[in-house]
Amino acid sequence: MKISYNKLVKISLILIFTVIFAGSVVRMTGSGMGCPDWPKCFGYLIPPIERSQLDWKKSHRYKKGEIIIKNKTLRVAKNDFVSSSIYEEENWSLYTKHDYADFNASHTWIEYINRLLGALSGIVILFMTITSIKFYKINKKIILISILVLFGLIFEAWLGKEVVDSNLKPFKVSIHLIGALIIVFGLTLLTYLTDKKIESIKTNPIINKFSILLLVMTFFEIILGIQVREFVDSKIDLKGNSAMNIFPFEFDVHRSFSLLIVGLNIYFYRKLKKMKLILPIYNFILFLIGLEIIIGISMFYFSFPFLSQPLHLLVASLLFASQSFVVFKLNIKK
Ligand code: HEM
């Protein structure tokens, strides 16, 4: 089966959205440390399902890197060996990157599925980059952007390891999210450039610049949201109503700024309509903004309902991608 380059770009984009969603489910369920090591999970390609699998066993064949839990610490097999009838310390080294040594099957598997989705998107993006070579004579920019997206993903995979090693430091989690948005931006640009059915729109420079301003505003709102999330992460026990009184100043700005986003996007939409520039994607953008605000309100006033955090993040990423698409349509001639 021959898959076109454009289809590969679209599949990559969908996969990145699922990775962003899954990453947030990991955070919501506190599964980030479900796999203590990286890229394997407890030293296995397919992680354990029961705590007993991580107990030391006699006459057992261990492979280098496999992990057991001993005296509430993680021990890593130094080499391949078969255990004797007693535990021998010299075969094991203490896992020193962090001291988290619990096993929770659902946390482990949520984190593992998140990693599988990441790996799958890596494979598809690698394939997409290789396929981009066919644009060598037509448009070298496409090859360059594909390579940048691939490097972005490699950086994200490396950062993912750093995040686990740092026991989920909020700042690193935030950089990880911004990296994902840059990849979304690159893939949206590639979708626009390589889909023959999509045409650019000619209009005046003020409208073009306005679309960029709206995108920058959404990016700023996302950065503010990330700060609110860093705060929530540091006060995890105070979710919901009890958190209302102590939410930081950034939250007030985040909440109020969304009103400016609504107002200016409605204004822009009406302006486009008046100029007979019907962009069906703008209905979708307005829908996403409305949905995002409803989810935001539900988190704040109704104690973070189930899945509200991953949905808030997913909708923000979809909004960012859709607005980037409008910017490309208005500002990049095809
Ligand atoms: C266009 C509007 C909005 C956008 C694009 C947006 C985007 C974001 C983003 C990207 C995050 C960080 C999520 C994460 O890192 O997991 C966030 C967090 C948050 N936002 Fe918004 N947001 C918007 C409106 C609102 C509104 C109106 C409210 C409340 C009235 C709100 C409440 C929150 C809260 C409570 C958090 C912390 C969530 C958490 O800890 O998972 N947001 N927002």
mmCIF file of C-alpha atoms and ligand atoms in Angstrom:
data_model
loop_
_atom_site.group_PDB
_atom_site.id
_atom_site.type_symbol
_atom_site.label_atom_id
_atom_site.label_comp_id
_atom_site.label_asym_id
_atom_site.label_seq_id
_atom_site.Cartn_x
_atom_site.Cartn_y
_atom_site.Cartn_z
ATOM 1 C CA MET A 1 0.000 0.000 0.000
ATOM 2 C CA LYS A 2 1.383 3.392 -0.983
ATOM 3 C CA ILE A 3 0.683 6.185 1.507
ATOM 4 C CA SER A 4 1.130 9.729 0.241
ATOM 5 C CA TYR A 5 3.399 12.145 2.105
ATOM 6 C CA ASN A 6 0.420 14.342 2.964
ATOM 7 C CA LYS A 7 -1.430 11.384 4.552
ATOM 8 C CA LEU A 8 1.666 10.605 6.648
ATOM 9 C CA VAL A 9 1.737 14.218 7.863
ATOM 10 C CA LYS A 10 -1.942 14.042 8.840
ATOM 11 C CA ILE A 11 -1.486 10.696 10.640
ATOM 12 C CA SER A 12 1.522 12.184 12.504
ATOM 13 C CA LEU A 13 -0.562 15.166 13.570
ATOM 14 C CA ILE A 14 -3.374 12.949 14.890
ATOM 15 C CA LEU A 15 -0.822 10.797 16.741
ATOM 16 C CA ILE A 16 0.760 13.867 18.352
ATOM 17 C CA PHE A 17 -2.679 14.953 19.602
ATOM 18 C CA THR A 18 -3.216 11.504 21.121
ATOM 19 C CA VAL A 19 0.245 11.701 22.755
ATOM 20 C CA ILE A 20 -0.609 15.116 24.252
ATOM 21 C CA PHE A 21 -3.920 13.718 25.568
ATOM 22 C CA ALA A 22 -2.301 10.537 26.897
ATOM 23 C CA GLY A 23 0.489 12.569 28.526
ATOM 24 C CA SER A 24 -2.112 14.562 30.392
ATOM 25 C CA VAL A 25 -3.970 11.390 31.463
ATOM 26 C CA VAL A 26 -0.607 10.250 32.884
ATOM 27 C CA ARG A 27 -0.416 13.453 34.874
ATOM 28 C CA MET A 28 -4.083 13.375 35.972
ATOM 29 C CA THR A 29 -3.751 9.832 37.304
ATOM 30 C CA GLY A 30 -0.292 10.490 38.781
ATOM 31 C CA SER A 31 1.175 7.697 36.635
ATOM 32 C CA GLY A 32 4.324 9.530 35.586
ATOM 33 C CA MET A 33 6.523 7.355 37.796
ATOM 34 C CA GLY A 34 4.651 4.183 36.758
ATOM 35 C CA CYS A 35 7.841 3.218 34.925
ATOM 36 C CA PRO A 36 10.869 4.233 36.973
ATOM 37 C CA ASP A 37 13.354 3.865 34.104
ATOM 38 C CA TRP A 38 13.378 4.897 30.446
ATOM 39 C CA PRO A 39 12.929 3.769 27.647
ATOM 40 C CA LYS A 40 12.240 0.342 29.173
ATOM 41 C CA CYS A 41 9.819 -0.105 32.056
ATOM 42 C CA PHE A 42 11.327 -1.837 35.126
ATOM 43 C CA GLY A 43 13.936 -3.051 32.643
ATOM 44 C CA TYR A 44 11.330 -4.840 30.483
ATOM 45 C CA LEU A 45 10.006 -4.149 26.986
ATOM 46 C CA ILE A 46 6.565 -5.240 28.205
ATOM 47 C CA PRO A 47 6.129 -4.165 31.828
ATOM 48 C CA PRO A 48 4.967 -6.363 34.726
ATOM 49 C CA ILE A 49 1.288 -6.684 35.624
ATOM 50 C CA GLU A 50 1.703 -7.842 39.212
ATOM 51 C CA ARG A 51 3.819 -6.648 42.119
ATOM 52 C CA SER A 52 5.101 -10.207 42.666
ATOM 53 C CA GLN A 53 6.909 -10.081 39.321
ATOM 54 C CA LEU A 54 9.229 -7.497 40.865
ATOM 55 C CA ASP A 55 10.153 -9.624 43.888
ATOM 56 C CA TRP A 56 13.523 -11.287 43.889
ATOM 57 C CA LYS A 57 13.237 -14.971 42.847
ATOM 58 C CA LYS A 58 15.639 -17.827 43.296
ATOM 59 C CA SER A 59 16.947 -19.805 40.261
ATOM 60 C CA HIS A 60 15.641 -17.117 37.983
ATOM 61 C CA ARG A 61 17.298 -15.904 34.780
ATOM 62 C CA TYR A 62 17.770 -12.124 35.041
ATOM 63 C CA LYS A 63 18.825 -9.910 32.175
ATOM 64 C CA LYS A 64 21.049 -6.854 32.563
ATOM 65 C CA GLY A 65 18.914 -3.792 33.432
ATOM 66 C CA GLU A 66 15.932 -5.709 34.879
ATOM 67 C CA ILE A 67 14.652 -4.192 38.100
ATOM 68 C CA ILE A 68 13.385 -5.705 41.351
ATOM 69 C CA ILE A 69 11.991 -4.039 44.462
ATOM 70 C CA LYS A 70 14.011 -5.016 47.523
ATOM 71 C CA ASN A 71 13.598 -3.400 50.956
ATOM 72 C CA LYS A 72 11.527 -0.589 49.378
ATOM 73 C CA THR A 73 14.362 0.291 46.993
ATOM 74 C CA LEU A 74 14.878 -0.435 43.312
ATOM 75 C CA ARG A 75 17.757 -2.773 42.432
ATOM 76 C CA VAL A 76 19.022 -3.150 38.882
ATOM 77 C CA ALA A 77 20.637 -6.349 37.547
ATOM 78 C CA LYS A 78 24.270 -5.507 36.737
ATOM 79 C CA ASN A 79 24.578 -8.265 34.094
ATOM 80 C CA ASP A 80 22.746 -11.305 32.701
ATOM 81 C CA PHE A 81 22.814 -13.996 35.393
ATOM 82 C CA VAL A 82 20.841 -16.835 36.991
ATOM 83 C CA SER A 83 20.085 -16.249 40.664
ATOM 84 C CA SER A 84 21.122 -18.857 43.225
ATOM 85 C CA SER A 85 19.071 -19.861 46.274
ATOM 86 C CA ILE A 86 20.023 -16.740 48.227
ATOM 87 C CA TYR A 87 19.933 -13.062 47.289
ATOM 88 C CA GLU A 88 23.434 -11.905 46.354
ATOM 89 C CA GLU A 89 23.981 -8.188 46.646
ATOM 90 C CA GLU A 90 26.928 -8.120 44.216
ATOM 91 C CA ASN A 91 24.617 -8.939 41.277
ATOM 92 C CA TRP A 92 22.594 -5.785 41.850
ATOM 93 C CA SER A 93 23.156 -2.057 41.910
ATOM 94 C CA LEU A 94 20.958 0.485 43.634
ATOM 95 C CA TYR A 95 18.855 2.562 41.217
ATOM 96 C CA THR A 96 20.044 6.065 42.035
ATOM 97 C CA LYS A 97 18.252 8.380 39.586
ATOM 98 C CA HIS A 98 15.401 8.756 42.073
ATOM 99 C CA ASP A 99 14.170 6.932 45.180
ATOM 100 C CA TYR A 100 10.581 6.241 44.091
ATOM 101 C CA ALA A 101 10.094 2.495 44.497
ATOM 102 C CA ASP A 102 6.369 1.684 44.358
ATOM 103 C CA PHE A 103 4.513 -0.545 41.926
ATOM 104 C CA ASN A 104 0.968 0.249 40.810
ATOM 105 C CA ALA A 105 -0.142 -1.811 37.794
ATOM 106 C CA SER A 106 -2.547 0.775 36.374
ATOM 107 C CA HIS A 107 0.021 3.589 36.711
ATOM 108 C CA THR A 108 2.643 1.441 35.021
ATOM 109 C CA TRP A 109 0.352 0.546 32.128
ATOM 110 C CA ILE A 110 -0.979 4.085 31.614
ATOM 111 C CA GLU A 111 2.611 5.348 31.410
ATOM 112 C CA TYR A 112 3.563 2.431 29.156
ATOM 113 C CA ILE A 113 0.689 3.092 26.686
ATOM 114 C CA ASN A 114 1.722 6.754 26.642
ATOM 115 C CA ARG A 115 5.257 5.672 25.691
ATOM 116 C CA LEU A 116 3.963 3.286 23.009
ATOM 117 C CA LEU A 117 1.974 6.133 21.415
ATOM 118 C CA GLY A 118 5.118 8.286 21.557
ATOM 119 C CA ALA A 119 7.167 5.530 19.908
ATOM 120 C CA LEU A 120 4.495 4.999 17.237
ATOM 121 C CA SER A 121 4.448 8.706 16.381
ATOM 122 C CA GLY A 122 8.258 8.598 16.235
ATOM 123 C CA ILE A 123 8.153 5.784 13.667
ATOM 124 C CA VAL A 124 5.508 7.543 11.542
ATOM 125 C CA ILE A 125 7.375 10.882 11.664
ATOM 126 C CA LEU A 126 10.636 9.150 10.712
ATOM 127 C CA PHE A 127 8.867 7.545 7.749
ATOM 128 C CA MET A 128 7.298 10.909 6.857
ATOM 129 C CA THR A 129 10.743 12.571 6.899
ATOM 130 C CA ILE A 130 12.242 9.886 4.659
ATOM 131 C CA THR A 131 9.305 10.245 2.243
ATOM 132 C CA SER A 132 9.810 14.036 2.130
ATOM 133 C CA ILE A 133 12.900 13.440 -0.047
ATOM 134 C CA LYS A 134 10.574 13.264 -3.052
ATOM 135 C CA PHE A 135 10.161 17.054 -2.714
ATOM 136 C CA TYR A 136 13.881 17.554 -3.357
ATOM 137 C CA LYS A 137 13.338 19.182 -6.737
ATOM 138 C CA ILE A 138 9.967 20.806 -6.023
ATOM 139 C CA ASN A 139 10.202 22.396 -2.566
ATOM 140 C CA LYS A 140 13.236 21.856 -0.319
ATOM 141 C CA LYS A 141 11.493 23.679 2.532
ATOM 142 C CA ILE A 142 9.273 20.627 3.031
ATOM 143 C CA ILE A 143 12.309 18.418 3.625
ATOM 144 C CA LEU A 144 13.783 20.964 6.029
ATOM 145 C CA ILE A 145 10.570 21.320 8.071
ATOM 146 C CA SER A 146 10.151 17.510 8.168
ATOM 147 C CA ILE A 147 13.697 17.145 9.531
ATOM 148 C CA LEU A 148 13.057 19.866 12.124
ATOM 149 C CA VAL A 149 9.861 18.091 13.233
ATOM 150 C CA LEU A 150 11.808 14.821 13.532
ATOM 151 C CA PHE A 151 14.521 16.512 15.627
ATOM 152 C CA GLY A 152 11.802 18.142 17.718
ATOM 153 C CA LEU A 153 10.403 14.696 18.441
ATOM 154 C CA ILE A 154 13.837 13.285 19.330
ATOM 155 C CA PHE A 155 14.300 16.246 21.696
ATOM 156 C CA GLU A 156 10.884 15.493 23.241
ATOM 157 C CA ALA A 157 11.809 11.830 23.742
ATOM 158 C CA TRP A 158 15.054 12.890 25.469
ATOM 159 C CA LEU A 159 13.168 15.428 27.579
ATOM 160 C CA GLY A 160 10.624 12.730 28.470
ATOM 161 C CA LYS A 161 13.493 10.766 30.019
ATOM 162 C CA GLU A 162 14.708 13.891 31.860
ATOM 163 C CA VAL A 163 11.181 14.446 33.186
ATOM 164 C CA VAL A 164 11.096 10.919 34.635
ATOM 165 C CA ASP A 165 14.653 11.214 36.035
ATOM 166 C CA SER A 166 13.782 14.524 37.701
ATOM 167 C CA ASN A 167 10.711 12.887 39.330
ATOM 168 C CA LEU A 168 8.394 15.060 37.153
ATOM 169 C CA LYS A 169 9.770 18.549 37.879
ATOM 170 C CA PRO A 170 6.924 20.940 36.824
ATOM 171 C CA PHE A 171 9.273 23.185 34.841
ATOM 172 C CA LYS A 172 10.494 20.289 32.691
ATOM 173 C CA VAL A 173 6.895 19.093 32.193
ATOM 174 C CA SER A 174 6.099 22.596 30.873
ATOM 175 C CA ILE A 175 9.011 22.695 28.416
ATOM 176 C CA HIS A 176 7.886 19.234 27.292
ATOM 177 C CA LEU A 177 4.423 20.643 26.490
ATOM 178 C CA ILE A 178 5.763 23.692 24.642
ATOM 179 C CA GLY A 179 7.958 21.316 22.580
ATOM 180 C CA ALA A 180 4.839 19.326 21.646
ATOM 181 C CA LEU A 181 3.094 22.525 20.496
ATOM 182 C CA ILE A 182 6.060 23.430 18.274
ATOM 183 C CA ILE A 183 5.771 19.990 16.654
ATOM 184 C CA VAL A 184 2.019 20.588 16.163
ATOM 185 C CA PHE A 185 2.864 23.909 14.504
ATOM 186 C CA GLY A 186 5.378 22.248 12.132
ATOM 187 C CA LEU A 187 3.006 19.431 11.183
ATOM 188 C CA THR A 188 0.127 21.873 10.567
ATOM 189 C CA LEU A 189 2.402 23.868 8.268
ATOM 190 C CA LEU A 190 3.349 20.693 6.375
ATOM 191 C CA THR A 191 -0.345 19.752 6.056
ATOM 192 C CA TYR A 192 -1.068 23.156 4.578
ATOM 193 C CA LEU A 193 1.886 23.130 2.176
ATOM 194 C CA THR A 194 1.362 19.638 0.810
ATOM 195 C CA ASP A 195 -2.421 19.254 0.560
ATOM 196 C CA LYS A 196 -3.254 20.172 -3.038
ATOM 197 C CA LYS A 197 -6.917 20.782 -2.185
ATOM 198 C CA ILE A 198 -6.081 23.566 0.268
ATOM 199 C CA GLU A 199 -5.684 27.005 -1.291
ATOM 200 C CA SER A 200 -4.322 30.222 0.126
ATOM 201 C CA ILE A 201 -6.581 33.269 0.512
ATOM 202 C CA LYS A 202 -5.741 36.728 -0.745
ATOM 203 C CA THR A 203 -6.846 39.526 1.498
ATOM 204 C CA ASN A 204 -5.467 42.715 3.038
ATOM 205 C CA PRO A 205 -2.336 42.910 5.260
ATOM 206 C CA ILE A 206 -4.309 44.046 8.323
ATOM 207 C CA ILE A 207 -6.449 40.899 8.264
ATOM 208 C CA ASN A 208 -3.330 38.779 7.765
ATOM 209 C CA LYS A 209 -1.552 40.351 10.735
ATOM 210 C CA PHE A 210 -4.692 40.109 12.860
ATOM 211 C CA SER A 211 -4.745 36.334 12.379
ATOM 212 C CA ILE A 212 -1.138 36.212 13.664
ATOM 213 C CA LEU A 213 -2.056 38.354 16.679
ATOM 214 C CA LEU A 214 -4.888 35.926 17.551
ATOM 215 C CA LEU A 215 -2.507 32.976 17.349
ATOM 216 C CA VAL A 216 0.056 34.720 19.568
ATOM 217 C CA MET A 217 -2.711 35.503 22.080
ATOM 218 C CA THR A 218 -3.700 31.836 22.242
ATOM 219 C CA PHE A 219 -0.042 30.882 22.736
ATOM 220 C CA PHE A 220 0.217 33.415 25.564
ATOM 221 C CA GLU A 221 -2.981 31.999 27.121
ATOM 222 C CA ILE A 222 -1.464 28.522 26.918
ATOM 223 C CA ILE A 223 1.721 29.715 28.673
ATOM 224 C CA LEU A 224 -0.445 31.246 31.417
ATOM 225 C CA GLY A 225 -2.400 27.978 31.638
ATOM 226 C CA ILE A 226 0.879 26.097 32.044
ATOM 227 C CA GLN A 227 1.778 28.346 35.008
ATOM 228 C CA VAL A 228 -1.623 27.642 36.565
ATOM 229 C CA ARG A 229 -0.995 23.931 36.037
ATOM 230 C CA GLU A 230 2.461 24.172 37.652
ATOM 231 C CA PHE A 231 0.707 25.719 40.647
ATOM 232 C CA VAL A 232 -1.966 22.985 40.715
ATOM 233 C CA ASP A 233 0.783 20.350 40.572
ATOM 234 C CA SER A 234 2.522 21.869 43.557
ATOM 235 C CA LYS A 235 -0.755 22.024 45.546
ATOM 236 C CA ILE A 236 -2.180 18.722 44.431
ATOM 237 C CA ASP A 237 -4.058 18.170 47.734
ATOM 238 C CA LEU A 238 -5.922 21.451 47.469
ATOM 239 C CA LYS A 239 -7.830 20.842 44.258
ATOM 240 C CA GLY A 240 -11.319 22.201 43.838
ATOM 241 C CA ASN A 241 -13.104 24.654 46.084
ATOM 242 C CA SER A 242 -10.372 24.781 48.684
ATOM 243 C CA ALA A 243 -7.946 25.819 45.945
ATOM 244 C CA MET A 244 -10.213 28.669 44.814
ATOM 245 C CA ASN A 245 -9.047 31.107 47.456
ATOM 246 C CA ILE A 246 -5.376 30.502 46.908
ATOM 247 C CA PHE A 247 -5.158 30.311 43.113
ATOM 248 C CA PRO A 248 -2.285 32.502 41.958
ATOM 249 C CA PHE A 249 -2.480 35.824 40.174
ATOM 250 C CA GLU A 250 -1.701 33.980 36.897
ATOM 251 C CA PHE A 251 -5.047 32.226 37.215
ATOM 252 C CA ASP A 252 -6.984 35.520 37.292
ATOM 253 C CA VAL A 253 -5.088 36.659 34.212
ATOM 254 C CA HIS A 254 -5.659 33.273 32.517
ATOM 255 C CA ARG A 255 -9.399 33.403 33.200
ATOM 256 C CA SER A 256 -9.884 37.054 32.214
ATOM 257 C CA PHE A 257 -7.637 36.878 29.166
ATOM 258 C CA SER A 258 -9.889 34.163 27.725
ATOM 259 C CA LEU A 259 -12.672 36.798 27.507
ATOM 260 C CA LEU A 260 -10.433 38.971 25.338
ATOM 261 C CA ILE A 261 -9.724 35.923 23.175
ATOM 262 C CA VAL A 262 -13.470 35.275 22.746
ATOM 263 C CA GLY A 263 -14.207 38.911 21.910
ATOM 264 C CA LEU A 264 -11.430 39.349 19.348
ATOM 265 C CA ASN A 265 -12.085 36.010 17.671
ATOM 266 C CA ILE A 266 -15.802 36.812 17.253
ATOM 267 C CA TYR A 267 -14.836 40.229 15.860
ATOM 268 C CA PHE A 268 -12.407 38.581 13.405
ATOM 269 C CA TYR A 269 -14.994 35.996 12.369
ATOM 270 C CA ARG A 270 -17.567 38.709 11.601
ATOM 271 C CA LYS A 271 -14.960 40.711 9.708
ATOM 272 C CA LEU A 272 -14.125 37.677 7.528
ATOM 273 C CA LYS A 273 -17.844 37.084 6.920
ATOM 274 C CA LYS A 274 -18.384 40.693 5.888
ATOM 275 C CA MET A 275 -15.554 40.369 3.382
ATOM 276 C CA LYS A 276 -17.225 37.166 2.091
ATOM 277 C CA LEU A 277 -14.191 35.168 3.225
ATOM 278 C CA ILE A 278 -16.009 32.136 4.536
ATOM 279 C CA LEU A 279 -13.544 29.956 6.421
ATOM 280 C CA PRO A 280 -15.426 26.869 7.675
ATOM 281 C CA ILE A 281 -12.545 26.235 10.093
ATOM 282 C CA TYR A 282 -13.473 29.435 11.923
ATOM 283 C CA ASN A 283 -16.768 27.894 13.106
ATOM 284 C CA PHE A 284 -14.640 25.115 14.551
ATOM 285 C CA ILE A 285 -12.279 27.637 16.206
ATOM 286 C CA LEU A 286 -15.181 29.441 17.899
ATOM 287 C CA PHE A 287 -16.590 26.089 19.019
ATOM 288 C CA LEU A 288 -13.187 25.124 20.510
ATOM 289 C CA ILE A 289 -12.861 28.433 22.378
ATOM 290 C CA GLY A 290 -16.371 28.009 23.858
ATOM 291 C CA LEU A 291 -15.662 24.406 24.831
ATOM 292 C CA GLU A 292 -12.290 25.336 26.364
ATOM 293 C CA ILE A 293 -13.900 27.956 28.573
ATOM 294 C CA ILE A 294 -16.662 25.566 29.707
ATOM 295 C CA ILE A 295 -14.032 22.953 30.634
ATOM 296 C CA GLY A 296 -11.921 25.635 32.382
ATOM 297 C CA ILE A 297 -14.917 26.779 34.431
ATOM 298 C CA SER A 298 -15.822 23.176 35.316
ATOM 299 C CA MET A 299 -12.260 22.572 36.571
ATOM 300 C CA PHE A 300 -12.241 25.656 38.713
ATOM 301 C CA TYR A 301 -15.749 25.537 40.161
ATOM 302 C CA PHE A 302 -16.448 21.787 40.182
ATOM 303 C CA SER A 303 -13.218 20.325 41.553
ATOM 304 C CA PHE A 304 -11.576 19.107 38.361
ATOM 305 C CA PRO A 305 -14.183 16.627 36.984
ATOM 306 C CA PHE A 306 -12.918 13.364 35.510
ATOM 307 C CA LEU A 307 -10.851 13.876 32.304
ATOM 308 C CA SER A 308 -11.313 17.674 32.446
ATOM 309 C CA GLN A 309 -7.535 18.282 32.601
ATOM 310 C CA PRO A 310 -6.598 16.154 29.536
ATOM 311 C CA LEU A 311 -9.578 17.615 27.625
ATOM 312 C CA HIS A 312 -8.613 21.204 28.492
ATOM 313 C CA LEU A 313 -5.123 20.516 27.159
ATOM 314 C CA LEU A 314 -6.311 18.659 24.053
ATOM 315 C CA VAL A 315 -8.761 21.438 23.116
ATOM 316 C CA ALA A 316 -5.998 24.050 23.652
ATOM 317 C CA SER A 317 -3.712 22.099 21.261
ATOM 318 C CA LEU A 318 -6.491 21.734 18.653
ATOM 319 C CA LEU A 319 -7.219 25.447 18.924
ATOM 320 C CA PHE A 320 -3.537 26.298 18.489
ATOM 321 C CA ALA A 321 -3.324 24.038 15.401
ATOM 322 C CA SER A 322 -6.531 25.437 13.838
ATOM 323 C CA GLN A 323 -5.452 29.042 14.341
ATOM 324 C CA SER A 324 -1.984 28.242 12.926
ATOM 325 C CA PHE A 325 -3.766 26.824 9.887
ATOM 326 C CA VAL A 326 -5.702 30.093 9.398
ATOM 327 C CA VAL A 327 -2.434 32.051 9.715
ATOM 328 C CA PHE A 328 -0.841 29.899 6.991
ATOM 329 C CA LYS A 329 -3.881 30.206 4.721
ATOM 330 C CA LEU A 330 -3.852 33.991 4.954
ATOM 331 C CA ASN A 331 -0.103 34.612 5.022
ATOM 332 C CA ILE A 332 1.619 31.942 2.902
ATOM 333 C CA LYS A 333 0.899 32.015 -0.828
ATOM 334 C CA LYS A 334 0.465 28.674 -2.611
HETATM 335 C C1 HEM B 1 -9.108 30.048 25.210
HETATM 336 C C2 HEM B 1 -9.125 29.807 26.486
HETATM 337 C C3 HEM B 1 -8.180 28.920 27.240
HETATM 338 C C4 HEM B 1 -7.053 28.242 26.826
HETATM 339 C C5 HEM B 1 -6.429 28.187 25.435
HETATM 340 C C6 HEM B 1 -6.536 27.541 27.987
HETATM 341 C C7 HEM B 1 -5.396 26.728 27.993
HETATM 342 C C8 HEM B 1 -4.860 26.129 29.104
HETATM 343 C C9 HEM B 1 -3.668 25.300 29.106
HETATM 344 C C10 HEM B 1 -2.831 24.934 27.892
HETATM 345 C C11 HEM B 1 -3.454 24.890 30.374
HETATM 346 C C12 HEM B 1 -2.302 24.005 30.860
HETATM 347 C C13 HEM B 1 -2.763 22.574 30.873
HETATM 348 C C14 HEM B 1 -1.682 21.599 31.235
HETATM 349 O O1 HEM B 1 -0.511 21.942 31.267
HETATM 350 O O2 HEM B 1 -2.035 20.426 31.471
HETATM 351 C C15 HEM B 1 -4.515 25.432 31.202
HETATM 352 C C16 HEM B 1 -4.667 25.204 32.555
HETATM 353 C C17 HEM B 1 -5.753 25.616 33.290
HETATM 354 N N1 HEM B 1 -6.798 26.408 32.864
HETATM 355 FE FE1 HEM B 1 -7.086 27.115 30.992
HETATM 356 N N2 HEM B 1 -7.356 27.794 29.072
HETATM 357 C C18 HEM B 1 -8.363 28.647 28.667
HETATM 358 C C19 HEM B 1 -9.379 29.151 29.463
HETATM 359 C C20 HEM B 1 -9.593 28.852 30.791
HETATM 360 C C21 HEM B 1 -10.678 29.363 31.609
HETATM 361 C C22 HEM B 1 -11.762 30.316 31.133
HETATM 362 C C23 HEM B 1 -10.522 28.815 32.852
HETATM 363 C C24 HEM B 1 -11.357 28.965 34.101
HETATM 364 C C25 HEM B 1 -12.310 29.778 34.324
HETATM 365 C C26 HEM B 1 -9.337 27.975 32.825
HETATM 366 C C27 HEM B 1 -8.857 27.261 33.901
HETATM 367 C C28 HEM B 1 -7.683 26.553 33.912
HETATM 368 C C29 HEM B 1 -7.183 25.820 35.058
HETATM 369 C C30 HEM B 1 -7.861 25.686 36.418
HETATM 370 C C31 HEM B 1 -5.959 25.230 34.662
HETATM 371 C C32 HEM B 1 -5.061 24.301 35.481
HETATM 372 C C33 HEM B 1 -5.449 22.914 34.990
HETATM 373 C C34 HEM B 1 -4.643 21.751 35.461
HETATM 374 O O3 HEM B 1 -4.035 21.802 36.519
HETATM 375 O O4 HEM B 1 -4.666 20.739 34.745
HETATM 376 N N3 HEM B 1 -8.815 28.022 31.562
HETATM 377 N N4 HEM B 1 -5.363 26.190 30.395
#
